[in-house]
Coordinates of C-alpha atoms in Angstrom, one line a residue:
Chain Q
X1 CA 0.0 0.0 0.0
X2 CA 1.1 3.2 -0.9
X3 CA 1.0 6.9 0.4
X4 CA -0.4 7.8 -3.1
X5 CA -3.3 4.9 -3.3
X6 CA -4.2 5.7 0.2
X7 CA -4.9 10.1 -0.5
X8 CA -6.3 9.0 -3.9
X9 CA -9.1 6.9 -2.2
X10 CA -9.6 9.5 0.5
X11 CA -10.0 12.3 -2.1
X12 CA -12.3 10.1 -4.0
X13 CA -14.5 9.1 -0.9
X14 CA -14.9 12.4 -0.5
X15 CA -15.8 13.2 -4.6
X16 CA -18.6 10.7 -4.0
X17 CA -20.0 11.8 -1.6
X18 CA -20.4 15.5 -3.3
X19 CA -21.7 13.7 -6.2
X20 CA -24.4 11.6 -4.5
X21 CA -25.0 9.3 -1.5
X22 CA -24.9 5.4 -3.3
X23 CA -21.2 5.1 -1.6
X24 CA -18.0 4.7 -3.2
X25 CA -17.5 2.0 -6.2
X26 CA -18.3 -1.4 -4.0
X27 CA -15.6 -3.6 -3.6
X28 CA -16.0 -7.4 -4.0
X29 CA -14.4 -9.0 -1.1
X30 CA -14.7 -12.8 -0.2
X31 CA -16.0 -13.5 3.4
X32 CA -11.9 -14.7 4.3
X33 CA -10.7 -11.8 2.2
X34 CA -10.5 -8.2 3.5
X35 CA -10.8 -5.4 1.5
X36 CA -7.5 -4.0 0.1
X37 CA -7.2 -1.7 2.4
X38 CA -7.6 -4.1 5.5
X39 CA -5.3 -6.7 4.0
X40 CA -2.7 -6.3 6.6
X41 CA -5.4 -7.8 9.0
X42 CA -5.4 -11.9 8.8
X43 CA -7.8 -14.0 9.8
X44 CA -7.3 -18.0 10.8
X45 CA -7.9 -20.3 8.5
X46 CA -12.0 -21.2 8.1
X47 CA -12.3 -18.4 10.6
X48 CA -16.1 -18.0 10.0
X49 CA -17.3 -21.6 10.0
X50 CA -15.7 -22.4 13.3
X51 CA -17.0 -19.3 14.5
X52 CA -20.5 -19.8 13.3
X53 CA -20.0 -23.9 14.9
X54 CA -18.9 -22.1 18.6
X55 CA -21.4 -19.5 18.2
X56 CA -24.4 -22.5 17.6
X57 CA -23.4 -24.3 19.9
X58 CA -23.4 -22.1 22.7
X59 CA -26.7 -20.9 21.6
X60 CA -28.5 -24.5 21.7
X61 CA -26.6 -25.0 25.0
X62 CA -29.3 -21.4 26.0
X63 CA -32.2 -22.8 24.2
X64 CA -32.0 -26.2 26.3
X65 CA -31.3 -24.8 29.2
X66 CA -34.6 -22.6 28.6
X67 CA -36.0 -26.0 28.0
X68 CA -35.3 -27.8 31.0
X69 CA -37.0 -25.2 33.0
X70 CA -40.6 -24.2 33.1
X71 CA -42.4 -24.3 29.4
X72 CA -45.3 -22.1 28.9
X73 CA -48.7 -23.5 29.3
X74 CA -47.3 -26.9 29.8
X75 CA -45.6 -26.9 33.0
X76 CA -42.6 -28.5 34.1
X77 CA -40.5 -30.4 32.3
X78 CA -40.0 -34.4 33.8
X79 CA -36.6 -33.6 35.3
X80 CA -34.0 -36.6 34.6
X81 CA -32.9 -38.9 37.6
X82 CA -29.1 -37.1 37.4
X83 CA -30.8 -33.8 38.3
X84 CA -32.6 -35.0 40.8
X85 CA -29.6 -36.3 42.6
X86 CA -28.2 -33.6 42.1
X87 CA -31.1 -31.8 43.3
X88 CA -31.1 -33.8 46.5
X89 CA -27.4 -33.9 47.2
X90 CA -26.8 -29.9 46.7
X91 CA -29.9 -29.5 49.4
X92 CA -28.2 -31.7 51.1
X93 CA -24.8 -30.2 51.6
X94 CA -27.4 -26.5 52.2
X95 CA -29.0 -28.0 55.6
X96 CA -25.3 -29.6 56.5
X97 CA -23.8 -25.9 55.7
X98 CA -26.7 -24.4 57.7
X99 CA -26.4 -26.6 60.6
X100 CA -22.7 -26.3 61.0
X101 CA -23.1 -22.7 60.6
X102 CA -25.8 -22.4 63.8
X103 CA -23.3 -25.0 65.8
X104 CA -20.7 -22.5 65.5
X105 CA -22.6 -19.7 66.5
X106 CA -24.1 -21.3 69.3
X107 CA -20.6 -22.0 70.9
X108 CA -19.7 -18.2 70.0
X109 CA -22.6 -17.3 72.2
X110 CA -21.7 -19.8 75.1
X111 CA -18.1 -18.2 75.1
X112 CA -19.1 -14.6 75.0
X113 CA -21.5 -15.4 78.1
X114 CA -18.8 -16.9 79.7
X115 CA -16.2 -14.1 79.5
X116 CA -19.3 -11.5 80.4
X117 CA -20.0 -13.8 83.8
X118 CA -15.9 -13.3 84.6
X119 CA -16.1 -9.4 84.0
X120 CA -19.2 -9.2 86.2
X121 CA -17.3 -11.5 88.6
X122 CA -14.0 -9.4 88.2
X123 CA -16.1 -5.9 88.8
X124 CA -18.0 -7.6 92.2
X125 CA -14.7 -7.9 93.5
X126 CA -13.0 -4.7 92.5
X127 CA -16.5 -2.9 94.1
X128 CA -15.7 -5.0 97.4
X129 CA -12.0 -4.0 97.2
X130 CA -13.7 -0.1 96.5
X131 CA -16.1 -0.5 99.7
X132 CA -12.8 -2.4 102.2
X133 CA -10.5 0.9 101.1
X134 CA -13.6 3.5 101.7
X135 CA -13.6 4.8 105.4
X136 CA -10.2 3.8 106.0
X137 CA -7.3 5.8 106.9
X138 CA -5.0 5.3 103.8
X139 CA -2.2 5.6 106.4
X140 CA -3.3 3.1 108.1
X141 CA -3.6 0.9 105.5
X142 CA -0.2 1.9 104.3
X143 CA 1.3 1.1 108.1
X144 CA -0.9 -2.9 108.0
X145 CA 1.2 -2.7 104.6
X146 CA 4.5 -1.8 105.9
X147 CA 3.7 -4.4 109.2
X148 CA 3.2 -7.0 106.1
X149 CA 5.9 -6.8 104.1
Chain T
X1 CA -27.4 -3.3 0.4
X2 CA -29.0 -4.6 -2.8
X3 CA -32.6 -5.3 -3.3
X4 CA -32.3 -9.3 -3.1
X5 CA -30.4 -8.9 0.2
X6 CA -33.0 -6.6 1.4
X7 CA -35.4 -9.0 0.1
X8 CA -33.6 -11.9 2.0
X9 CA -33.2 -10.3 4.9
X10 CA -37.3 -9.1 5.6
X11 CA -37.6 -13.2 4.9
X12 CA -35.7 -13.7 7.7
X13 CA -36.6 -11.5 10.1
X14 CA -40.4 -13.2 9.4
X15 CA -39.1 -16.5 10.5
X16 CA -37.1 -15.3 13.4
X17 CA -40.7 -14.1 14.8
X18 CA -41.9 -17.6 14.6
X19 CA -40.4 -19.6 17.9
X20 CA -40.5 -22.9 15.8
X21 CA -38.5 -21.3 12.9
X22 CA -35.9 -18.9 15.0
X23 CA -32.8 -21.4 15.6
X24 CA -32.4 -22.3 11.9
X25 CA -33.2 -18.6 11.0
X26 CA -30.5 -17.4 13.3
X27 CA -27.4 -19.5 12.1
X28 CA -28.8 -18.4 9.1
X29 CA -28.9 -14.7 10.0
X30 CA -25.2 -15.0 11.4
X31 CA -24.2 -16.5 8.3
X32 CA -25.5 -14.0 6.5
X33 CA -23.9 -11.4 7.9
X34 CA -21.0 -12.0 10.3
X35 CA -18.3 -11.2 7.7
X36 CA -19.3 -7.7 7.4
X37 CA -19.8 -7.5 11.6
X38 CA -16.5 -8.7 12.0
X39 CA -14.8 -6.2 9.9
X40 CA -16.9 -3.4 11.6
X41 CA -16.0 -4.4 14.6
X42 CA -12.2 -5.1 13.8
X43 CA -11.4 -1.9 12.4
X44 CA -12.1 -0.5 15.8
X45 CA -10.3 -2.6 18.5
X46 CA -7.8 -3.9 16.0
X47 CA -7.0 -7.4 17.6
X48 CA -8.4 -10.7 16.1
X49 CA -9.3 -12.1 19.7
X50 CA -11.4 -9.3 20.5
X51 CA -13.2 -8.7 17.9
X52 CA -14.0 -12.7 18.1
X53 CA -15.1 -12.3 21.5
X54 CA -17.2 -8.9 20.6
X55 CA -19.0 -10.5 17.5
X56 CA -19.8 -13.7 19.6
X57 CA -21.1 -11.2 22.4
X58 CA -23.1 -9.3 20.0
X59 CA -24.6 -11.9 18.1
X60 CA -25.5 -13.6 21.5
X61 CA -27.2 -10.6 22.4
X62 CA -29.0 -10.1 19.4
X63 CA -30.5 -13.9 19.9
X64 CA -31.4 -13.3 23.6
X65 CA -32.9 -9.7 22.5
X66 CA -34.8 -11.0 19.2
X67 CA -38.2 -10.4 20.7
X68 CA -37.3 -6.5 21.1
X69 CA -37.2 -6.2 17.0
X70 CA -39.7 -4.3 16.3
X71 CA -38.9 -4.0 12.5
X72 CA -38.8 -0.5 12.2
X73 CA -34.8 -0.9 10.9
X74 CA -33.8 -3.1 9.0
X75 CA -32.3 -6.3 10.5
X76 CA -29.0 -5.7 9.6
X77 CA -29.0 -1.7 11.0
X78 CA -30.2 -3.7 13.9
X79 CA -27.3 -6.2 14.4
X80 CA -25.0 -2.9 13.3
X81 CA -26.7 -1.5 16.0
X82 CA -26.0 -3.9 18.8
X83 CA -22.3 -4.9 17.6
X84 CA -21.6 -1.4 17.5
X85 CA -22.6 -0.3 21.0
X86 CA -20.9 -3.8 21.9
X87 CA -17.9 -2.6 20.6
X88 CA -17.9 0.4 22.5
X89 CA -18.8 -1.3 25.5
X90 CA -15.6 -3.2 24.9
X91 CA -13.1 -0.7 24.4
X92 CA -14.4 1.8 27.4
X93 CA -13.7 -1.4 29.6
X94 CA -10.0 -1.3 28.2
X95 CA -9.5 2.4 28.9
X96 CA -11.0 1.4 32.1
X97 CA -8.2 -1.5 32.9
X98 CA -5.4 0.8 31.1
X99 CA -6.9 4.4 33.4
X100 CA -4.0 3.7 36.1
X101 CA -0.8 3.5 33.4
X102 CA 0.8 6.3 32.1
X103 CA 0.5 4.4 28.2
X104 CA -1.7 6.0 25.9
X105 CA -4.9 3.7 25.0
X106 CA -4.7 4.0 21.4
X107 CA -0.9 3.6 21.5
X108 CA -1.5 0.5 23.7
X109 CA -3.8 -0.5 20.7
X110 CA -1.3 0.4 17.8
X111 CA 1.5 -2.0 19.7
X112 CA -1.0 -4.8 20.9
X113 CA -2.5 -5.0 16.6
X114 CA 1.6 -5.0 15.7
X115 CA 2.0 -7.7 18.3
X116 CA -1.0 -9.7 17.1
X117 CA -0.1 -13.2 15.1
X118 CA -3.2 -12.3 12.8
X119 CA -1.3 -8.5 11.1
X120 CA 0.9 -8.5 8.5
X121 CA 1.4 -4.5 7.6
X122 CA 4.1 -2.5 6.1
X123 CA 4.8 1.1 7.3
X124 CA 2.4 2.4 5.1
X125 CA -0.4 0.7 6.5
X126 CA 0.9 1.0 10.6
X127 CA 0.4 4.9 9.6
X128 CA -2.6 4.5 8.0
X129 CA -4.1 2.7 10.9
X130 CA -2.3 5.4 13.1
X131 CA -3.8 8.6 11.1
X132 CA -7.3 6.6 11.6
X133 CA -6.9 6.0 15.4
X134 CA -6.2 9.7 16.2
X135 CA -9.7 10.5 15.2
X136 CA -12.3 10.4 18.3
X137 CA -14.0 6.5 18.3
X138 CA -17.3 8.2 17.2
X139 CA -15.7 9.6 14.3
X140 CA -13.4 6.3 13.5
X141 CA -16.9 4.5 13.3
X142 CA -18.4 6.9 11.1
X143 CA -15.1 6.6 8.3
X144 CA -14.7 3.1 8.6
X145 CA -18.7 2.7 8.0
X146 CA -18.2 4.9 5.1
X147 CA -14.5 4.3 3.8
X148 CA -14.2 0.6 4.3
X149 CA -18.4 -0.6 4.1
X150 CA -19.3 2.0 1.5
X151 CA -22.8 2.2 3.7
X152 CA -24.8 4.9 2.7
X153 CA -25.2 8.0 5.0
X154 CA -28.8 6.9 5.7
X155 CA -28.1 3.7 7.1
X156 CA -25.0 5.3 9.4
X157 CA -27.7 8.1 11.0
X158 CA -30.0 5.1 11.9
X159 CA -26.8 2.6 13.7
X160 CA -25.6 6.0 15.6
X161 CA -28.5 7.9 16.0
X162 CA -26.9 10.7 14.1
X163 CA -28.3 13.3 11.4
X164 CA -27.2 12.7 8.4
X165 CA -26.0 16.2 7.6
X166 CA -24.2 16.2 11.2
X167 CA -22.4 12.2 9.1
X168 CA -21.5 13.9 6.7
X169 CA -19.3 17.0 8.4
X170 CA -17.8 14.4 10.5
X171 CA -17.1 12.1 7.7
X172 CA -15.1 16.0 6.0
X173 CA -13.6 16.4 8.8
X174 CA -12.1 12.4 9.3
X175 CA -10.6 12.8 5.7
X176 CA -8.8 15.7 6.2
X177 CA -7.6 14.6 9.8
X178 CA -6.2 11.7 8.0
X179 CA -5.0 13.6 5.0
X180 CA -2.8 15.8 7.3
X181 CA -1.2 12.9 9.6
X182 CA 0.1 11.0 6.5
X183 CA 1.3 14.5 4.7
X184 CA 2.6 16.0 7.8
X185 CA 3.8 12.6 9.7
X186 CA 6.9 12.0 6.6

């Protein structure tokens, strides 16, 4: 491609358009063949039927999945013996899940009571401590200090 | 697009309507048209990968959405339509992911078509592909619709929802753009 071809085409894209709207001269091009100007850009080889395979197929994979659900004005589908283990086991491992999951917060709860009854118990004694000190003469504590040590 | 493929086209979009007729009218829908989707849509992100995985994604939407055609365009403006605005889905998701570096997005796009096994381009054409990615996307959409696809101003106002007379300004201005970069780039 040269400089030349490429201002050539741009001036005569633009000379079409002043002259009317049916778009430049068409170009034939081949479905696995750009047009000149794109022919820098490859493409794999069969490109468009493999695409047009992947595409399809991932397309009748949606319309059976719609079908294996609820159908319109005839109401469920039989469901096949696979999907209702499948069914069964993955309600299954829900309530086993749910279970464990109120286990744990059971214990959680029993701990948390647990450490709330020693802080209550560790607060009675600091407020008996409180009431022992209140009254006294510090100095005489102090002195049955001293006399202890 | 010709008569016979307008033609071919209204018969198909009849038996897409019908549930019992719409997989086999589909495949041949995509056959009809996925050779001039995929160069749409690979003249804008450049790559072979992506534009495989933005055709696929807007030919899957256009199956999931086929109840929403109305009719009122044509069936192909329609699929335009939806691979366009798939398209540009695409690339604002890699401007997204490239926000945080410092590289340029169309630059990163320039090196990542060079580094693609599916380009073979001299210098000419890496300029040429330069000159055309300088323009805004909007603008890139409207010339390669025009340049490349020869499409008719008519049937680029309905895929972008632009005037025509607004098309054709933009379409000017694209040339010269392009014009100058190659002249000015030697």
């Amino acid at each position: 491609m040269t400089q030349e071809y490429i201002l050539d085409r741009l001036q005569r894209s633009l000379a079409d358009d002043s002259a009317n709207d049916t778009g430049a001269a068409s170009r034939p091009k081949g479905e696995n063949m750009p047009s000149p100007d794109d022919s820098h850009f490859l493409l794999p080889d069969g490109y468009f039927s493999s695409f047009s395979e992947r595409l399809n197929g991932r397309i009748v994979s949606e319309v059976r999945g719609h079908a294996s659900g609820l159908k319109p004005g005839k109401g469920f589908s039989s469901p096949s013996p696979i999907r209702i283990v499948l069914a069964v086991a993955s309600a299954a491992a829900m309530l086993a899940v749910l279970v464990g999951t109120g286990f744990y917060f059971y214990n959680e709860q029993r701990a948390i009571d647990a450490k709330v009854e020693s802080i209550m118990a560790y607060d009675e004694a600091i407020d008996n401590l409180i009431d022992f000190v209140d009254g006294q003469n510090i100095e005489e504590i102090l002195a049955d200090a001293t006399f202890y040590e | 697009m010709s008569a016979r493929n307008e033609q071919k086209m209204q018969e198909l979009a009849r038996l897409l309507a019908d549930v019992k007729t719409r997989e086999k009218a589909f495949a041949m829908l995509v056959e009809q048209t996925r050779s001039q989707l995929y160069w749409h849509i690979r003249r804008m992100v450049l790559v072979h990968e992506d534009a495989d995985d933005v055709l696929q994604n807007a030919y899957l939407k256009a199956w999931r959405s086929i109840d929403t055609f109305r009719g009122e365009s044509s069936l192909s403006t329609w699929l335009y339509r939806i691979a366009t605005n798939e398209t540009l889905t695409f690339m604002a998701q890699q401007r997204m992911r490239n926000v945080m570096t410092s590289i340029d997005y169309e630059d990163l796009m320039l090196s990542r078509m060079e580094a693609d096994t599916y380009y073979d381009g001299d210098q000419m054409q890496r300029k040429f592909r330069q000159a055309v990615l300088q323009l805004p996307e909007k603008q890139r959409l409207v010339f390669n619709m025009r340049y490349y696809d020869d499409m008719k101003y008519e049937q680029i106002a309905e895929i972008t929802g632009t005037s025509e007379g607004a098309l054709k300004a933009s379409y000017h201005i694209a040339v010269k753009k392009i014009e100058q970069f190659i002249l000015n780039s030697d």
